[in-house]
XYZ file of C-alpha atoms in Angstrom:
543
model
C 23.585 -23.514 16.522
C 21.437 -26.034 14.541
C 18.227 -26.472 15.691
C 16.478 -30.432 14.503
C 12.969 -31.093 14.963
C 10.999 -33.317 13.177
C 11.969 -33.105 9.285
C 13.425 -29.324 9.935
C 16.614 -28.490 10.583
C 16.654 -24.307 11.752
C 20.494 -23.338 11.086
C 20.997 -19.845 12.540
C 24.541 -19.747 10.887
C 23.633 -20.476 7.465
C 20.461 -18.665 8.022
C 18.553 -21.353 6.463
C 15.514 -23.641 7.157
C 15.777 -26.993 5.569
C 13.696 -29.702 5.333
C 15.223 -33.089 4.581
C 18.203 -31.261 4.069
C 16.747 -28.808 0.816
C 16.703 -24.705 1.707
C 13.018 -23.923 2.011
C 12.102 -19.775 1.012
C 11.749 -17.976 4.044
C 11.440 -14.231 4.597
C 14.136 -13.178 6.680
C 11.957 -11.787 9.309
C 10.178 -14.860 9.880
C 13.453 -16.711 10.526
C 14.283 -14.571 13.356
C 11.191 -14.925 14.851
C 11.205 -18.763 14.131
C 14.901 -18.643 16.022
C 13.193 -16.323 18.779
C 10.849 -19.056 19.798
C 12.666 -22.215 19.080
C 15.815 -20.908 21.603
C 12.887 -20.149 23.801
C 11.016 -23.287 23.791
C 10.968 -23.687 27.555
C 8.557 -20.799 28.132
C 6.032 -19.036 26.138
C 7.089 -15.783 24.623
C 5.097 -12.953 25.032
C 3.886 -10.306 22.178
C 5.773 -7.329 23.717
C 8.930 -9.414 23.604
C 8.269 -10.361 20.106
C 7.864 -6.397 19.614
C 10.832 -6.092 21.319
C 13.356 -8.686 19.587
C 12.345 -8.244 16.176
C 10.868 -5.055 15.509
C 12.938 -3.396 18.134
C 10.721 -1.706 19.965
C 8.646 -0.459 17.020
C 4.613 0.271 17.296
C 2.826 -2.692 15.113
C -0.802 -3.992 14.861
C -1.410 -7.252 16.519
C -2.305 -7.917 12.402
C 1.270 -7.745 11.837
C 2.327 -10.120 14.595
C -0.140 -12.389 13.133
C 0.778 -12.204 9.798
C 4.816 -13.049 10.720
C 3.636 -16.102 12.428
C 0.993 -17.559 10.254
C 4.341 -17.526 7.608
C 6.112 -19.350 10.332
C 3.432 -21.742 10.847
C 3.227 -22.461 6.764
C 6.705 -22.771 5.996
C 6.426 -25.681 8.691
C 3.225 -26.582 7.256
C 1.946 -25.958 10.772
C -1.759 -23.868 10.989
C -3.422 -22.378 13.470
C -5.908 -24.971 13.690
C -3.566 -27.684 14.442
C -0.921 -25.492 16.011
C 1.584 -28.872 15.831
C 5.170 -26.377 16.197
C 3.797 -23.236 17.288
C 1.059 -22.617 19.595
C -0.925 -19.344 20.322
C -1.707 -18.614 23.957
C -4.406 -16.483 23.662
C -4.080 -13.073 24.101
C -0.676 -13.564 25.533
C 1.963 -14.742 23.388
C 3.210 -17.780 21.830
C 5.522 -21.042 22.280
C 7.682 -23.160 20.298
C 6.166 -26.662 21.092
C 8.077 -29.280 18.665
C 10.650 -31.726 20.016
C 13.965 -30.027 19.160
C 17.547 -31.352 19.510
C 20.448 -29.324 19.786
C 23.474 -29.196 17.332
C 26.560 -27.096 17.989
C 28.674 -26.605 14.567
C 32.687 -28.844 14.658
C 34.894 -26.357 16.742
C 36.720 -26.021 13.270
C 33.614 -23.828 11.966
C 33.972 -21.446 15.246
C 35.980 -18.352 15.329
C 39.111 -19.216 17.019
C 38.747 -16.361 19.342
C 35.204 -15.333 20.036
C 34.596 -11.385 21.043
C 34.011 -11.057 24.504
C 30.391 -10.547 25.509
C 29.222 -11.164 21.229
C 25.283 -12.050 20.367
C 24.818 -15.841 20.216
C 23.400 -16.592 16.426
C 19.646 -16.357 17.217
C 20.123 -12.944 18.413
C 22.765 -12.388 15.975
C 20.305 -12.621 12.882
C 17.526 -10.505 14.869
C 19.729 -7.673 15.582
C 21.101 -7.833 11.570
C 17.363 -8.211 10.797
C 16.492 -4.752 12.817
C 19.559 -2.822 11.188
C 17.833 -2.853 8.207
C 15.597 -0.678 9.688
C 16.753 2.166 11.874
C 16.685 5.176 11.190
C 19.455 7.366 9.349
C 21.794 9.169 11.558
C 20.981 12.683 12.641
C 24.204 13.845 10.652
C 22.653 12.470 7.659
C 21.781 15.058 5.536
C 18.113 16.668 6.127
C 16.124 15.825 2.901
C 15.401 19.401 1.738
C 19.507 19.971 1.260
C 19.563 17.403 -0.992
C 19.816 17.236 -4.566
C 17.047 17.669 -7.317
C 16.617 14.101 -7.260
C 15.264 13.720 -3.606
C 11.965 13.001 -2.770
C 9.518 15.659 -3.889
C 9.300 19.115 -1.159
C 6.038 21.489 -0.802
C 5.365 24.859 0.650
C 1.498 25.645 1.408
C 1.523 29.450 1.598
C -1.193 31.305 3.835
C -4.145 32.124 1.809
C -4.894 35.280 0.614
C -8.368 37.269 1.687
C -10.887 39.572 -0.771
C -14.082 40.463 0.666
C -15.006 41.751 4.435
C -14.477 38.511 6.578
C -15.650 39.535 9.753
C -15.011 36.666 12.728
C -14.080 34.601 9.679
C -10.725 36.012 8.780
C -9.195 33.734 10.534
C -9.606 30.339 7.958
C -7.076 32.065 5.458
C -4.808 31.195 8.253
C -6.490 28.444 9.337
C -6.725 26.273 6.184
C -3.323 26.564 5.287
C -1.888 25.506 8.778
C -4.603 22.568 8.639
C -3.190 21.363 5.472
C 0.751 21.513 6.401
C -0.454 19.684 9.648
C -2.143 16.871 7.096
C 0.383 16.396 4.255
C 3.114 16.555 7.026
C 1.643 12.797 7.233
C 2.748 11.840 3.442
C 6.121 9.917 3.996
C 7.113 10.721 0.610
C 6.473 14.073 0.801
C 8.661 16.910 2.522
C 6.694 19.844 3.766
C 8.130 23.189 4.779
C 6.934 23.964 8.610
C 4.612 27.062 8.975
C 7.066 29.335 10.477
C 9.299 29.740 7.535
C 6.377 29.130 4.382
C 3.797 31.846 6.019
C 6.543 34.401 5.674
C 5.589 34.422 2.342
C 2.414 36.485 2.468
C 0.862 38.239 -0.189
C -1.483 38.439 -2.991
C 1.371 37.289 -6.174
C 4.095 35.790 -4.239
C 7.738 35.233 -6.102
C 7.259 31.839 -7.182
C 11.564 31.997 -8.334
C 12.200 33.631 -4.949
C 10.369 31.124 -2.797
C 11.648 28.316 -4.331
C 15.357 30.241 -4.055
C 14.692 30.761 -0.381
C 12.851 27.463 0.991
C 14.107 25.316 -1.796
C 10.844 23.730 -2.757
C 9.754 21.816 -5.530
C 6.154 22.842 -5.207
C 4.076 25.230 -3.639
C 0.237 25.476 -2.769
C -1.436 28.784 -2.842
C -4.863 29.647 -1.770
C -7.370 32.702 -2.271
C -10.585 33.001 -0.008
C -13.395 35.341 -0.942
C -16.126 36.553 0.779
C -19.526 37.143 -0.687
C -22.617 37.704 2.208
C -23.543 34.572 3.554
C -21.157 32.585 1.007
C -17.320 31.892 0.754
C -15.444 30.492 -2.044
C -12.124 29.255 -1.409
C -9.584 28.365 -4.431
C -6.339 26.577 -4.268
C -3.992 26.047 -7.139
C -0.565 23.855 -7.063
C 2.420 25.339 -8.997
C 5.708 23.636 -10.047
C 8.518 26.015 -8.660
C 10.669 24.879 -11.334
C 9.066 26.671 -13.989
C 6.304 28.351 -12.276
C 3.255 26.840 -13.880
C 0.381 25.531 -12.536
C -0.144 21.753 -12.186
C -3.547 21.163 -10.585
C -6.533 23.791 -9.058
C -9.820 23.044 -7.457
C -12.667 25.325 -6.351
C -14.854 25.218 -3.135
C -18.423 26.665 -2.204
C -20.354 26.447 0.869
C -22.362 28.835 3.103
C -20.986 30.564 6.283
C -22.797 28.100 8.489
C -20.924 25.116 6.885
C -17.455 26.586 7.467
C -16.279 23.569 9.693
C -17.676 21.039 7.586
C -16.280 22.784 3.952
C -12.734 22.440 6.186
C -12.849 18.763 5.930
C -13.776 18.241 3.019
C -11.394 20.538 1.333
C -8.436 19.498 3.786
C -9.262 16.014 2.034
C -9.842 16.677 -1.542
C -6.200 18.329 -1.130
C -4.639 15.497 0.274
C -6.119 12.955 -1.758
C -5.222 15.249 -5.106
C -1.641 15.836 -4.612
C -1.343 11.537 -3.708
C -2.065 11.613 -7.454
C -0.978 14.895 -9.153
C 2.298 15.450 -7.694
C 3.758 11.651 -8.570
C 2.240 12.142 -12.354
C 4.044 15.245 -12.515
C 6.955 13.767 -10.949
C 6.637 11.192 -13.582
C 6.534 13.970 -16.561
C 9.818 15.332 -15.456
C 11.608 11.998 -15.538
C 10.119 11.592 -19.010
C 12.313 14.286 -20.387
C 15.765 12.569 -18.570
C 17.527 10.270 -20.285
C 17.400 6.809 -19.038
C 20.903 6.787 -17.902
C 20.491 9.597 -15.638
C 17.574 8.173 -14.015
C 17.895 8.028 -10.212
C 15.651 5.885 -7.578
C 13.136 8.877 -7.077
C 12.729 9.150 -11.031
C 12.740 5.439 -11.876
C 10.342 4.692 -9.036
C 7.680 7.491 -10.651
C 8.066 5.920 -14.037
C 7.594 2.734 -12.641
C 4.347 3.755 -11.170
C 3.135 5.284 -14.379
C 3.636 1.912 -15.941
C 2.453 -0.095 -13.363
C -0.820 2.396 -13.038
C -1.852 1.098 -17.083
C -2.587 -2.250 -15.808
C -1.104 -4.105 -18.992
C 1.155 -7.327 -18.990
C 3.396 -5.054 -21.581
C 3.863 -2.138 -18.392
C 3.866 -4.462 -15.548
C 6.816 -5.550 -17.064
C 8.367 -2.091 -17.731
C 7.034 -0.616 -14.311
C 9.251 -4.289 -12.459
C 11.902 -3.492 -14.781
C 11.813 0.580 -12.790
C 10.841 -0.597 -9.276
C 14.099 -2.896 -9.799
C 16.405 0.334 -10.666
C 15.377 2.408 -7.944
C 15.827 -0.543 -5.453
C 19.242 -0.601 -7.236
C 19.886 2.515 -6.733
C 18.763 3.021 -3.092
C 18.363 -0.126 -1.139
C 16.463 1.982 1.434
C 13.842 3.759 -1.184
C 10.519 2.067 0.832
C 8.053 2.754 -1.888
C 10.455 1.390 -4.505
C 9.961 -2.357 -2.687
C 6.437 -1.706 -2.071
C 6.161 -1.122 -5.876
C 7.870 -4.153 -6.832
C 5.810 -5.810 -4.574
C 2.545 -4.352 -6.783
C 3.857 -5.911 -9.691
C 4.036 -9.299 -8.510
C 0.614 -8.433 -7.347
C -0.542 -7.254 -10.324
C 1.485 -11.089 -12.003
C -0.534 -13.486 -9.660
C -3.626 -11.263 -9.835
C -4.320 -11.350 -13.513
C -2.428 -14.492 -14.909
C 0.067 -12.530 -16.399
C 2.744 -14.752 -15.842
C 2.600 -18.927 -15.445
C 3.802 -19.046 -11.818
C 1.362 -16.913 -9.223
C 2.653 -19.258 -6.636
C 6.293 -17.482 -7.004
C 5.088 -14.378 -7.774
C 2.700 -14.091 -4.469
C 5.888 -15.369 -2.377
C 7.895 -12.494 -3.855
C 5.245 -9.783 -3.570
C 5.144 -10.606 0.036
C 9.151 -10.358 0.210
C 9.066 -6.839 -1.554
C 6.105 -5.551 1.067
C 7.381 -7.088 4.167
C 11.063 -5.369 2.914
C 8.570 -1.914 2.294
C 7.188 -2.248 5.813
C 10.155 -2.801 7.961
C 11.934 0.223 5.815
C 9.326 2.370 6.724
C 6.272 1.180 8.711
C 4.586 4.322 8.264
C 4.658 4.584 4.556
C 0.542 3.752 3.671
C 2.014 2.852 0.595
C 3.755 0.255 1.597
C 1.416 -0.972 4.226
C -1.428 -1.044 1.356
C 0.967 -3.443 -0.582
C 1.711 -5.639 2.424
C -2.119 -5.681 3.035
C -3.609 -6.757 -0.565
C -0.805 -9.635 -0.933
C -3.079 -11.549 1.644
C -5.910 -10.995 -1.190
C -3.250 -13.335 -3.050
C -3.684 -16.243 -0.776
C -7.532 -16.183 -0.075
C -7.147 -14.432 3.609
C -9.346 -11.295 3.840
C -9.122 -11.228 7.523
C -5.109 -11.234 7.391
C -5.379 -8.203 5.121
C -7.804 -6.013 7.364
C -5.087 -4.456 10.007
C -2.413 -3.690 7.052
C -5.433 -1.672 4.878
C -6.389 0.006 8.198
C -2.766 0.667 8.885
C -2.658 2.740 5.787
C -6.315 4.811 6.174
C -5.285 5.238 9.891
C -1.345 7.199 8.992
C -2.830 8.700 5.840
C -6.892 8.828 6.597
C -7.146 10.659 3.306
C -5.326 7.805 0.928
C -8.084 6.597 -1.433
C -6.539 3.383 -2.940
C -6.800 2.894 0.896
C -9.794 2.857 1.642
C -10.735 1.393 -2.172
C -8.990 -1.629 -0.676
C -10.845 -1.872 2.439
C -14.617 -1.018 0.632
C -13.005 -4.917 -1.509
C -12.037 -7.030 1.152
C -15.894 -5.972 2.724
C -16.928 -6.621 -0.542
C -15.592 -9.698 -0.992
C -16.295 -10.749 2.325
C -19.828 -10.544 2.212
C -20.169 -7.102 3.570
C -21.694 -5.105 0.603
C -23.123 -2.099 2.753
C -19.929 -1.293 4.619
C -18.454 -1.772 0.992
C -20.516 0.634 -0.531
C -19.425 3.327 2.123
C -16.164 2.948 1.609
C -16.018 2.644 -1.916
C -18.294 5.623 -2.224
C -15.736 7.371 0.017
C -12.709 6.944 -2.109
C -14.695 8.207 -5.134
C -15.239 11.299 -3.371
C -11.401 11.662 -2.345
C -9.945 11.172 -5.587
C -12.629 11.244 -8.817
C -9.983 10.870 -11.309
C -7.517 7.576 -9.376
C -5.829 5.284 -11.568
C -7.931 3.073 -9.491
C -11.397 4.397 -10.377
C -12.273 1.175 -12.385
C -11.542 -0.892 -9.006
C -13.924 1.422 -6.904
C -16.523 1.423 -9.752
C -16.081 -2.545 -10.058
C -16.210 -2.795 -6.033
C -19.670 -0.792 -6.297
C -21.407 -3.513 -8.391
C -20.248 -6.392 -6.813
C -21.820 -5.045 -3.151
C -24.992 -4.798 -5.459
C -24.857 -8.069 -6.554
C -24.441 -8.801 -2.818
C -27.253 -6.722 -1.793
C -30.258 -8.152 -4.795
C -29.976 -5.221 -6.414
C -29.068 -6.199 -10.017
C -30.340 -3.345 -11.678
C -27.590 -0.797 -10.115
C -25.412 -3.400 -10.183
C -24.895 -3.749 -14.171
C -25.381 -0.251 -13.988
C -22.184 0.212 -12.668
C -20.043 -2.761 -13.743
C -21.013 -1.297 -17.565
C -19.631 1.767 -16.229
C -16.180 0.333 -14.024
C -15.551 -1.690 -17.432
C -15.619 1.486 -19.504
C -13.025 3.181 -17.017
C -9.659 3.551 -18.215
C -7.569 1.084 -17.186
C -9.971 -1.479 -16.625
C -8.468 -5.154 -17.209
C -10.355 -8.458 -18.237
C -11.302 -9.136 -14.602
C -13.542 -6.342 -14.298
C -15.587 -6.869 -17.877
C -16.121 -10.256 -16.163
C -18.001 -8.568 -13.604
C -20.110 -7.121 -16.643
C -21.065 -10.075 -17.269
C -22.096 -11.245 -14.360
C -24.015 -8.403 -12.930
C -25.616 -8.210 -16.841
C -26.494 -11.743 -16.717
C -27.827 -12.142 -13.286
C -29.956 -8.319 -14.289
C -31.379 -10.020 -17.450
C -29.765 -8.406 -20.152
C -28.119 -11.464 -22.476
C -27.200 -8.968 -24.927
C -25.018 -7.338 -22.688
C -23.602 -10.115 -20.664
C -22.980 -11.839 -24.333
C -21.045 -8.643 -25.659
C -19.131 -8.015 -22.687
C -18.209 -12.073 -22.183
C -16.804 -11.700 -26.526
C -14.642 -8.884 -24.887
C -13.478 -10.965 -22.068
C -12.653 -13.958 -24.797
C -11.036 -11.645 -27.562
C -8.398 -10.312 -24.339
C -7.853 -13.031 -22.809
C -8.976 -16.232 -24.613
C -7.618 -18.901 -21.795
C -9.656 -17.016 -18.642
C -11.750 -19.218 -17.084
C -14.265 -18.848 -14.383
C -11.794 -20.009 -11.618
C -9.177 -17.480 -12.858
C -12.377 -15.069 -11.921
C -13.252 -16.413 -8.221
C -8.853 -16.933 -7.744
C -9.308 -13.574 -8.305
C -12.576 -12.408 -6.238
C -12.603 -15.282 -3.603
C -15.841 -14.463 -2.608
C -17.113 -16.145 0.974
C -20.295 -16.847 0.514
C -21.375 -19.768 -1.586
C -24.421 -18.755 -2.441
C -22.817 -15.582 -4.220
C -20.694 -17.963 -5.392
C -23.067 -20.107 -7.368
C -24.904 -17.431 -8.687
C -21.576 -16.027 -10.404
C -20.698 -19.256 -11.754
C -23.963 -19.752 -13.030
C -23.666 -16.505 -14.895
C -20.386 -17.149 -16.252
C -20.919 -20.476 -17.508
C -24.045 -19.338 -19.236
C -21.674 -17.572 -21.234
C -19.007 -20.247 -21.845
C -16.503 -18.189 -19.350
């Protein structure tokens, strides 16, 4: 069927939205759910049957919903203010309101005998569309048989006990179980069940024998000791494959804090194997050869690359993410790190067309999401391409999305202390960057939290702290041009020309055609006031 309304023409056999007969770029999802409403133009189509047709059923935010059809609405260069194809009944559903004319394809381009009972084209597409999406099989083999080069698998051993523990002997138990029940959460991660890893007790277990038995990549070990009043408990990450230790951190607290010192270390865990387990991952693929690569290796590499925040890497890191996709269509994170490099394109100028690269890092997340809606990954990636296009608001439900699966994931909540940030809300912005600091002290990302931090100063008066820690997010590792323009800003509007003038040579000797409006492209900051201020600042300096 071909669907003509106004300049459009909807073809649900081609697949293809044209207007004045040229193939506009349309994510595939957002077809379907343009073909859902326009065959159902009569009545208004509810939410739960939008749920229903095109994400089969699945649990999404009504962010997600929204996000689908504000793409509808632009790729008829509809909007939600004028609403001239597709209009929002609030709180209900929508309807296809455009004046549409039916076209049924010559009898020559129809099967000559159609199945009995087949899917006309508009459901058709939306049942291909959910395919790409269900879940494997339960034949399909579990992902701890398979091979070496499946996703990464972890057993967290019950801790041991020195010391006389009293009612407390219980949290060497306790913490263990706590932290299966957590990282259980991480998509990516496999984690052995607490029946079969707490056999394992003892003071020196068989590192070579556990990872014989339970066939584990990795294993977390614990010790708690008792001292009086005070307990110290130590845990310590080990590579099974040769046994030596890839990351250890210490806790202290009093007796009375026992609850609280629970939380905090069930989150420092979480947060430190997000990072040290894919770094390590990423040192093991190091020493394959690049033909042997597979998608779990080339997707770990590509992070590393993509986590140096060069145009040089973001080209290798693509180049990766492209492989593993290659390699396994269905690899989530892969698409969800392709998606980070087109980010990482439109975000920083690297490349002359941000326009294309913003359409295709919404492709690659959107692809993430539907692969695996419960990836925060994926719904992270999904959430900052709105950042691309100006729309804080659209990118709210995707960030929460990924803090509410994973409420330990600290480029997470980084993203959600920006968009607060930039949206004018510098103490919930502070919070939540301070919060991701605390979860993860040494992220890739630090620069972007430290950044975040002075630019909710600069929102709050306070220039003082705020150059305070700009000078200290530029200094990070990793930190790109963007963020020594934020040096000179929060030095300039602090009073320190010296500064602001050495930092603003920096920002010219990198990157010699950055402008001022690559910087608020960049940071599109809602308040004008702020605004003005910046620009001031910046132009002071010829930037």
């Amino acid at each position: 069927m071909i669907y003509r309304f106004d300049d459009f023409e909807l073809d649900a056999d081609k697949v293809e939205l044209r207007k004045n007969g040229e193939a506009l770029a349309i994510e595939p999802q957002v077809f379907a759910l343009l073909c859902l409403l326009v065959d159902n133009r009569e009545r208004m189509v509810s939410k739960d049957e939008v749920i229903e047709k095109i994400w089969a059923g699945r649990i999404v935010s009504d962010s997600a919903i929204a996000s689908r059809i504000k793409s509808a609405r632009r790729a008829l260069g509809d909007s939600g203010a004028e609403q001239c194809f597709i209009r929002t009944v609030h709180g209900q559903g929508f309807r296809f309101v455009g004046d549409v004319q039916e076209e049924t394809p010559p009898p020559s381009a129809q099967p000559a005998e159609p199945a009995l009972n087949a899917p006309g084209p508009v459901s058709s597409i939306i049942k291909a569309e959910n395919e790409r999406s269900v879940d494997p099989s339960p034949e399909a083999p579990h992902p701890n048989d398979r091979s070496e080069t499946a996703k990464p698998s972890l057993a967290v051993l019950p801790f041991g006990l020195i010391g006389e523990a009293g009612p407390y002997a219980g949290i060497a138990d306790a913490l263990p179980h706590d932290l299966i029940t957590a990282l259980a959460r991480l998509r990516w991660l496999f984690v052995i069940a607490r029946g079969s890893s707490f056999r394992f007790r003892g003071a020196d277990p068989d590192i070579a024998e556990l990872r014989r038995l339970l066939r584990v990549r990795y294993c977390l070990t614990g010790m708690v000791e008792m001292f009086g009043t005070r307990i110290n408990i130590v845990v310590e990450l080990a590579d099974t494959r040769d046994g030596g230790a890839i990351w250890g951190d210490r806790f202290t607290a009093s007796l009375d804090d026992i609850h609280e010192i629970r939380t905090r270390i069930i989150a420092s865990v979480v947060a430190a194997l997000e990072l040290q387990i894919p770094l390590n991952e990423a040192r093991v693929a190091r020493l394959s050869t690049p033909e042997s690569l597979d998608a779990w290796s080339s997707y770990h590499l590509g992070l590393q690359h993509l986590l140096r925040f060069t145009k040089e890497d973001n080209a290798a890191a693509a180049a990766l993410f492209t492989r593993a996709v290659r390699e396994d269509p269905g690899f989530s994170r892969a698409h969800a790190g392709l998606s980070s490099t087109h980010f990482q394109n439109a975000f920083l100028k690297y490349t002359p067309d941000p326009a294309s690269d913003i359409l295709k890092a919404k492709e690659a997340a959107t692809t993430a999401t539907e692969l695996d809606p419960m990836d925060p990954f994926s719904n992270f990636a999904m959430g900052r391409t709105f950042w691309l296009e100006g729309d804080l608001d659209g990118s709210l439900g995707w960030l929460d999305r990924a803090t509410a699966i994973s409420p330990n994931y600290a480029q997470g909540i980084y993203a959600r202390a920006w968009t607060d940030t930039i949206s004018g809300r510098g103490l919930e912005g502070l919070t939540h960057a301070d919060t991701a600091m605390s979860l993860s002290p040494l992220d890739p990302f630090l620069y972007a939290m430290l950044g975040t931090r002075a630019l909710a100063y600069i929102l709050e008066g306070d220039e003082a702290k705020a150059a305070a820690w700009a000078e200290k997010a530029a200094r990070a590792p990793g930190a790109h041009v963007m963020i020594a323009m934020i040096a000179v800003v929060a030095h300039s509007l602090g009073g320190n020309r010296d500064a602001a003038a050495s930092w603003a040579e920096n920002v010219r000797a990198r990157r010699p055609d950055v402008t001022s409006q690559d910087f608020f492209q960049s940071f599109p900051f809602h308040d004008d006031a702020v605004r003005a201020r910046m620009a001031r600042a910046l132009a002071e300096h010829r930037l």
